[in-house]
N, CA, C and O atoms as a DFTB+ gen file, in Angstrom:
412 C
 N C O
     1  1     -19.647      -2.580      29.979
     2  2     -18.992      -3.044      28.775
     3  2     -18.815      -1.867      27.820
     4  3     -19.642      -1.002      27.530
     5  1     -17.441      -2.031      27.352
     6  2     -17.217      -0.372      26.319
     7  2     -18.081      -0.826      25.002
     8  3     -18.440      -1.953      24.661
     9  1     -18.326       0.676      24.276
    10  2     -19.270       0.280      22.989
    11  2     -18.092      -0.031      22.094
    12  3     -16.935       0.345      22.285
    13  1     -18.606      -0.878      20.939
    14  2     -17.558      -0.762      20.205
    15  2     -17.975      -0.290      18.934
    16  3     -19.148      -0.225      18.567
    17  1     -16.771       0.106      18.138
    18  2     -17.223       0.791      16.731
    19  2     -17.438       0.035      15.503
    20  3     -16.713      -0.831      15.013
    21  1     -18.577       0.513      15.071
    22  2     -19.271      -0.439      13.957
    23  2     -18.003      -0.812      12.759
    24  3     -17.199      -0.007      12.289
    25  1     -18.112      -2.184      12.473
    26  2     -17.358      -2.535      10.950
    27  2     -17.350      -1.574      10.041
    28  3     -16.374      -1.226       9.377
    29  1     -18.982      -0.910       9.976
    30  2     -18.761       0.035       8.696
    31  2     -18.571       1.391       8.848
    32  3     -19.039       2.271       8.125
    33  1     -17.603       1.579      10.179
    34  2     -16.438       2.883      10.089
    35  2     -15.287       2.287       9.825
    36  3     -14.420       3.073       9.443
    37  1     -14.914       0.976       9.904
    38  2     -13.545       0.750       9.558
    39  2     -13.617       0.625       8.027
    40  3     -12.848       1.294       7.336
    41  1     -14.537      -0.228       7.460
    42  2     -14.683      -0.333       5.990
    43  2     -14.758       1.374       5.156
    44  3     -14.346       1.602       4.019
    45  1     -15.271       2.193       5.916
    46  2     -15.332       3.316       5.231
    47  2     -13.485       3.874       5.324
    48  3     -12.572       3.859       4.498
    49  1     -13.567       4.229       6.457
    50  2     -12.112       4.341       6.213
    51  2     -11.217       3.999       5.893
    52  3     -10.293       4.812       5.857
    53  1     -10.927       2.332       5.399
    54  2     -10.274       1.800       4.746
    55  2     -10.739       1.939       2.667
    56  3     -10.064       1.547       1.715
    57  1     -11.802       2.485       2.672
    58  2     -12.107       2.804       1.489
    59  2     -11.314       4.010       1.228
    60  3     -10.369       4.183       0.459
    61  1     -11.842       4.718       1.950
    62  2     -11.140       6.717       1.955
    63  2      -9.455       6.669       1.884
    64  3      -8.809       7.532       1.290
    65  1      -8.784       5.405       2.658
    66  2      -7.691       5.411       2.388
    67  2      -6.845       5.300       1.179
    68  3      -5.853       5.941       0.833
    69  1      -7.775       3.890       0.381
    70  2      -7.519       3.349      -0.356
    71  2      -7.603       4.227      -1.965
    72  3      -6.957       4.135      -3.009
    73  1      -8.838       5.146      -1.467
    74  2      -9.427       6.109      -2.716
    75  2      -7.836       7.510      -2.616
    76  3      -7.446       8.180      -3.572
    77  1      -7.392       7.540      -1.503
    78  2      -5.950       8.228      -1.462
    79  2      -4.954       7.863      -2.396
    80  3      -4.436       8.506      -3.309
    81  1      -4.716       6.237      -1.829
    82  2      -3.814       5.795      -2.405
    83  2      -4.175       5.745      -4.272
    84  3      -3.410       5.938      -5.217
    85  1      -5.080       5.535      -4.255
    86  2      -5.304       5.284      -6.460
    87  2      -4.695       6.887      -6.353
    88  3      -3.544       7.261      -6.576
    89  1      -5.827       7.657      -5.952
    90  2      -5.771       9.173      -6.824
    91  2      -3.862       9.240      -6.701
    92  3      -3.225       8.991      -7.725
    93  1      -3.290       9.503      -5.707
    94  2      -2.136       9.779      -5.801
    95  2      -1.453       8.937      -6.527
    96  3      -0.685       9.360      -7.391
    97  1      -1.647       7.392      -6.258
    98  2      -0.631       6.957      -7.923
    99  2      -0.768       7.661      -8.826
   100  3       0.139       8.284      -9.379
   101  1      -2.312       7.674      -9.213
   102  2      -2.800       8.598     -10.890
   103  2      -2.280       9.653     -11.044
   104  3      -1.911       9.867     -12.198
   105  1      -2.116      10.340     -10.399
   106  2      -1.375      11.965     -10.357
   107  2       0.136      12.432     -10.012
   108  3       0.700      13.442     -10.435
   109  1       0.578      11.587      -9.263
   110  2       1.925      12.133      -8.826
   111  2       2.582      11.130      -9.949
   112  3       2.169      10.122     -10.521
   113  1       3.983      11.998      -9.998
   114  2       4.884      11.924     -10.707
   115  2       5.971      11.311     -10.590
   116  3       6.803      11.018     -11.449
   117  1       5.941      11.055      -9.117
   118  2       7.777      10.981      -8.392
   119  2       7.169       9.593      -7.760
   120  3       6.189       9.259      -7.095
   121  1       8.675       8.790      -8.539
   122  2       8.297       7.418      -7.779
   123  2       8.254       6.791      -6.606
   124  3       7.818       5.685      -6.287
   125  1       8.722       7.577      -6.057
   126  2       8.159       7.435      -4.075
   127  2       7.447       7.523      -3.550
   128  3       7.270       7.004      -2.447
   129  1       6.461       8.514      -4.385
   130  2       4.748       8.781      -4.210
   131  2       4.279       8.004      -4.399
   132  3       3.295       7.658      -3.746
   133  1       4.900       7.148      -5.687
   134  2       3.818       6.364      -6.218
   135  2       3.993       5.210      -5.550
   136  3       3.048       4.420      -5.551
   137  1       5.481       4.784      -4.692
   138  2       5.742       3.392      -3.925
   139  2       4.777       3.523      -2.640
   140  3       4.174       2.626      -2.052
   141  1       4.820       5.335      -2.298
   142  2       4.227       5.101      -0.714
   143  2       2.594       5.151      -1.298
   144  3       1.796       4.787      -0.435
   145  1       2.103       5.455      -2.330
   146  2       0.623       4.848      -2.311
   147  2       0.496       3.386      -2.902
   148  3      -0.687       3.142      -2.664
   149  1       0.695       2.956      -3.144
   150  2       0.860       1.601      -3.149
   151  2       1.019       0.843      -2.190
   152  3       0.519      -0.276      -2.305
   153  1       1.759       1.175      -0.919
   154  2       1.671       0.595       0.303
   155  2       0.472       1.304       0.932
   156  3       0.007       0.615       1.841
   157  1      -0.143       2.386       0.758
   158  2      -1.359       3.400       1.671
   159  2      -2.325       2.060       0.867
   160  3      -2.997       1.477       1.718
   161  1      -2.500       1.528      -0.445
   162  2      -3.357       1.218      -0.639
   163  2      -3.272      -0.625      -0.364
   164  3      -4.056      -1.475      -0.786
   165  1      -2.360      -0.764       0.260
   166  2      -2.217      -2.300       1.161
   167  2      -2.452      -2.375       2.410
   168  3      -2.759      -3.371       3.065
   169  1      -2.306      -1.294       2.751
   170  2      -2.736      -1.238       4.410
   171  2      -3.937      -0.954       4.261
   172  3      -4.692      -1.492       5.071
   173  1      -4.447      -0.213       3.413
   174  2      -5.859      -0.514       3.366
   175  2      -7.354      -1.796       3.417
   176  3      -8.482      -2.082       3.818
   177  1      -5.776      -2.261       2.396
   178  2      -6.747      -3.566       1.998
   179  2      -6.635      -4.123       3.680
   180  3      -7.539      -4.015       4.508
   181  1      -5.938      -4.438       3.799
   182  2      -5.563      -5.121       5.383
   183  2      -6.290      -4.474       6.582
   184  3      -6.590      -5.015       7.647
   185  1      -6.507      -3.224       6.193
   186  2      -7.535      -2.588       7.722
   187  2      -8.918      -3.346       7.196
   188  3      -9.407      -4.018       8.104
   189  1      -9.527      -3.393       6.190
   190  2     -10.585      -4.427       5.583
   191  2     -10.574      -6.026       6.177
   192  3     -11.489      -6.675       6.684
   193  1      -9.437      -6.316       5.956
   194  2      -9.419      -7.570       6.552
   195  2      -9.799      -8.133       7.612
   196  3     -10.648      -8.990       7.857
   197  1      -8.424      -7.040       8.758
   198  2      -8.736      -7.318      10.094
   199  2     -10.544      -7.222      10.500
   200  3     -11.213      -8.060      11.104
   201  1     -11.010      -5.809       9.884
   202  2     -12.317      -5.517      10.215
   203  2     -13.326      -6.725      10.281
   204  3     -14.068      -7.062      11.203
   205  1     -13.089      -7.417       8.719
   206  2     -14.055      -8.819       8.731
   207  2     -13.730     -10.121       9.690
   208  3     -14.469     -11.022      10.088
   209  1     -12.273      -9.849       9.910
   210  2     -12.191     -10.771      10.852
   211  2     -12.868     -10.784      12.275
   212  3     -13.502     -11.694      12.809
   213  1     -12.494      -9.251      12.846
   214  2     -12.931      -9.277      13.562
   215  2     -14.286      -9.171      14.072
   216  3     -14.566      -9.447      15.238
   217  1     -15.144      -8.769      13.198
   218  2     -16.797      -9.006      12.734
   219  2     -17.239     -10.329      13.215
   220  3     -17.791     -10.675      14.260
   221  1     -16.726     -11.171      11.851
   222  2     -16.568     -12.241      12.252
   223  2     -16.204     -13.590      13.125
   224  3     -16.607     -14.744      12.978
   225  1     -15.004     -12.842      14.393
   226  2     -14.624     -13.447      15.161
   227  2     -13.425     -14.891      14.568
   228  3     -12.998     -15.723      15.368
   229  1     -13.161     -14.902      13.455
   230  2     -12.380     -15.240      12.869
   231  2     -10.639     -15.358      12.538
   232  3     -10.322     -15.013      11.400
   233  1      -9.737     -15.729      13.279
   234  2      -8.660     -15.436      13.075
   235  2      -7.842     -15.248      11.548
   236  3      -7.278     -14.222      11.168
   237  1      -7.953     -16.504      10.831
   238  2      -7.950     -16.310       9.557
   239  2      -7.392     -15.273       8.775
   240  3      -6.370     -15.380       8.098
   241  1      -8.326     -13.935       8.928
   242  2      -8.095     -12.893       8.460
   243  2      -7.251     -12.303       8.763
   244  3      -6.524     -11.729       7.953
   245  1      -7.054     -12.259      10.359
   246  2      -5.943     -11.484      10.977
   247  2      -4.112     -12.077      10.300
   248  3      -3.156     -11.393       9.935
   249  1      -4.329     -13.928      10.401
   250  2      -3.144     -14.380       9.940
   251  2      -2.644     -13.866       8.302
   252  3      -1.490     -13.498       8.081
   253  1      -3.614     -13.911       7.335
   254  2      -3.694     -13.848       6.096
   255  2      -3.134     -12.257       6.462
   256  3      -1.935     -12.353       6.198
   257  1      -3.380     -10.810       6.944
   258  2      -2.823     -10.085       7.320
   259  2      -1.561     -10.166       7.979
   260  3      -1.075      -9.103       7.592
   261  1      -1.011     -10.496       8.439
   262  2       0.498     -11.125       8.432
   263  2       1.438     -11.215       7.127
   264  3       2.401     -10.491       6.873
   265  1       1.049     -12.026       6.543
   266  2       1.166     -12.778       5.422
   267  2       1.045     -11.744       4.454
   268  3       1.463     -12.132       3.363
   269  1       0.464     -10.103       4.440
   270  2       0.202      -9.550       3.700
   271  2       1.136      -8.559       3.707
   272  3       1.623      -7.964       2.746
   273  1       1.407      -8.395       5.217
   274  2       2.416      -7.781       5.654
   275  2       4.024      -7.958       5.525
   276  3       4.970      -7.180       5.397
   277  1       3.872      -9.346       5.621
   278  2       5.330      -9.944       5.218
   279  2       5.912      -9.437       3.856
   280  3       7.014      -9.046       3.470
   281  1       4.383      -9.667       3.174
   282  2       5.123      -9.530       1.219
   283  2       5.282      -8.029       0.902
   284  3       5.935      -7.559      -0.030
   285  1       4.352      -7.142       2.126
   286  2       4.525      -5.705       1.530
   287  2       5.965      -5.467       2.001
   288  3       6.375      -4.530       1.316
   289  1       6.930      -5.867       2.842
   290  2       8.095      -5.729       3.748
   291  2       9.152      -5.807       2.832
   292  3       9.971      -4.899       2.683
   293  1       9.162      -6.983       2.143
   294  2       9.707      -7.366       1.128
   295  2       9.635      -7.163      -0.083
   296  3      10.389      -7.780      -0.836
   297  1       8.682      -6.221      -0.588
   298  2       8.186      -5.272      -1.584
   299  2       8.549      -4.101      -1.317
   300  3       8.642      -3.431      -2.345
   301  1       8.796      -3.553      -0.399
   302  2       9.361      -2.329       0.482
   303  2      10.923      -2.328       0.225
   304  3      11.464      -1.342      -0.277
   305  1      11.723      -3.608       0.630
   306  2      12.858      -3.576       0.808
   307  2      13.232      -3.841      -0.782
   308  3      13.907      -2.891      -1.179
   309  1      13.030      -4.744      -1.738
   310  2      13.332      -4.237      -2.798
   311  2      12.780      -3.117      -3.575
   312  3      13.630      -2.470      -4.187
   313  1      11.646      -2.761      -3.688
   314  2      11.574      -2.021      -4.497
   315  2      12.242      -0.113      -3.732
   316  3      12.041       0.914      -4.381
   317  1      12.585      -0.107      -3.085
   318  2      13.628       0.909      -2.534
   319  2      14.650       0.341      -2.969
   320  3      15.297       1.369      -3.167
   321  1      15.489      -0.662      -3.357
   322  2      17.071      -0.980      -3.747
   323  2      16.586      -0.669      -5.264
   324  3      17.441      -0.273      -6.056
   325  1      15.487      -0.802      -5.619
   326  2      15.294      -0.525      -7.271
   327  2      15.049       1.125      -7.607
   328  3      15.227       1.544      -8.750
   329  1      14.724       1.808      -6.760
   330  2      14.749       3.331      -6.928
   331  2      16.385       3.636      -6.349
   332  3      17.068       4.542      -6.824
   333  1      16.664       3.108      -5.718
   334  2      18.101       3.658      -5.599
   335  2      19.141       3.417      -6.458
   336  3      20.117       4.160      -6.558
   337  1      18.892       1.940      -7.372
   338  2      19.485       1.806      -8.495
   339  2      19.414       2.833      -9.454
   340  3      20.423       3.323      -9.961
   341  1      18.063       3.243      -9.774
   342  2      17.467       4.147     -11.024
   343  2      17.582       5.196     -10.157
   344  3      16.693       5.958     -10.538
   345  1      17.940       5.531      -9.548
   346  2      18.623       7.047      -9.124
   347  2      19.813       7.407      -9.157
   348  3      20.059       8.517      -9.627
   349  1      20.901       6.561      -8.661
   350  2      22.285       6.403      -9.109
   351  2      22.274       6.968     -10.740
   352  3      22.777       8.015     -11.146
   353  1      21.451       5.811     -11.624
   354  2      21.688       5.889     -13.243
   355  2      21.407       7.029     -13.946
   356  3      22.111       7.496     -14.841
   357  1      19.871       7.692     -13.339
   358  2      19.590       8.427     -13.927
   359  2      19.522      10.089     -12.888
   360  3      19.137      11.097     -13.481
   361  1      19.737      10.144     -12.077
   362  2      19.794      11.258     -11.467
   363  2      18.004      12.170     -11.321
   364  3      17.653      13.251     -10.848
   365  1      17.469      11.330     -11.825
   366  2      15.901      11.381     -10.991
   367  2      15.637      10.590     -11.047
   368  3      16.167       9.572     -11.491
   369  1      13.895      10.963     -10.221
   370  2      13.014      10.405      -9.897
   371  2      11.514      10.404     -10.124
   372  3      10.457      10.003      -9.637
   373  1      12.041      11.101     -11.172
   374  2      10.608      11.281     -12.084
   375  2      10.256      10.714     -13.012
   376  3      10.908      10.686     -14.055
   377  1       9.086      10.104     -12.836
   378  2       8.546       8.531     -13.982
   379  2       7.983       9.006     -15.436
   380  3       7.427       8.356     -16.321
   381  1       8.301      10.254     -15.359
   382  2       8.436      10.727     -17.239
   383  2       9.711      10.062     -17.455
   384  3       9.863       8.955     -17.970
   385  1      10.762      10.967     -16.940
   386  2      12.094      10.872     -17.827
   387  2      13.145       9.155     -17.509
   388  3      14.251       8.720     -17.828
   389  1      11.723       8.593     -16.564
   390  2      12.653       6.851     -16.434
   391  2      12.048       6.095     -16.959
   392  3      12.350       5.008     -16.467
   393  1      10.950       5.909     -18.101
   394  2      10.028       5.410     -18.663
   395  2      10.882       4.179     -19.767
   396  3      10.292       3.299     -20.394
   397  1      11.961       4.355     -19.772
   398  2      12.588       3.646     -20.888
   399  2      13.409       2.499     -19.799
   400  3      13.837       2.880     -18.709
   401  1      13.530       1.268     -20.207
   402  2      14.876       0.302     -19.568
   403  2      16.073       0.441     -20.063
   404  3      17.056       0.044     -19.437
   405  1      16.130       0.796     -20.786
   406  2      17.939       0.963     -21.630
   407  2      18.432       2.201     -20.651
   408  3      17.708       3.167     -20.413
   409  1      19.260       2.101     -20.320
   410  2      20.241       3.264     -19.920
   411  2      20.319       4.343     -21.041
   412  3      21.042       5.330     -20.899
């Protein structure tokens, strides 16, 4: 029988991911950074999930991961039509100089 790897390497690494995703929102500038840590820090949450599920032997978790996946897809697909809007308008992409809603 293969060994398998303890929950708390997946929980760690889904922490380390997640500690990626904050610092780089906090710091970067450019809103693509900040869309793709925002998804680094959903897949995170979701490598957590699966982990307890599968700990647990639980499907649950795995479905609710689905479901988590679905909304990041669709969080993906608009919020890319919303940087491409505010790129058209303003000719960057830098969340200093787009801080305002008025054109």
């Amino acid at each position: 029988m293969a060994a398998q790897v303890p929950t708390a390497y997946y929980l760690v690494l889904a922490a380390i991911l997640f500690s990626i995703g904050v610092g780089s929102f906090l710091i970067k500038r450019n809103i693509i950074t900040i869309f793709m840590s925002i998804e680094l820090m959903l897949n995170a949450v979701n490598l957590t999930f699966v982990a307890f599920a599968h700990q647990w032997h639980q499907i649950s978790g795995q479905i609710f991961v689905f479901f988590v996946m679905v909304v990041a897809a669709a969080e993906a697909a608009v919020g890319l039509a919303i940087i491409i809007a505010i790129f058209r308008t303003r000719q960057t992409l830098n969340v200093d100089q787009i801080d305002l809603m008025k054109l």
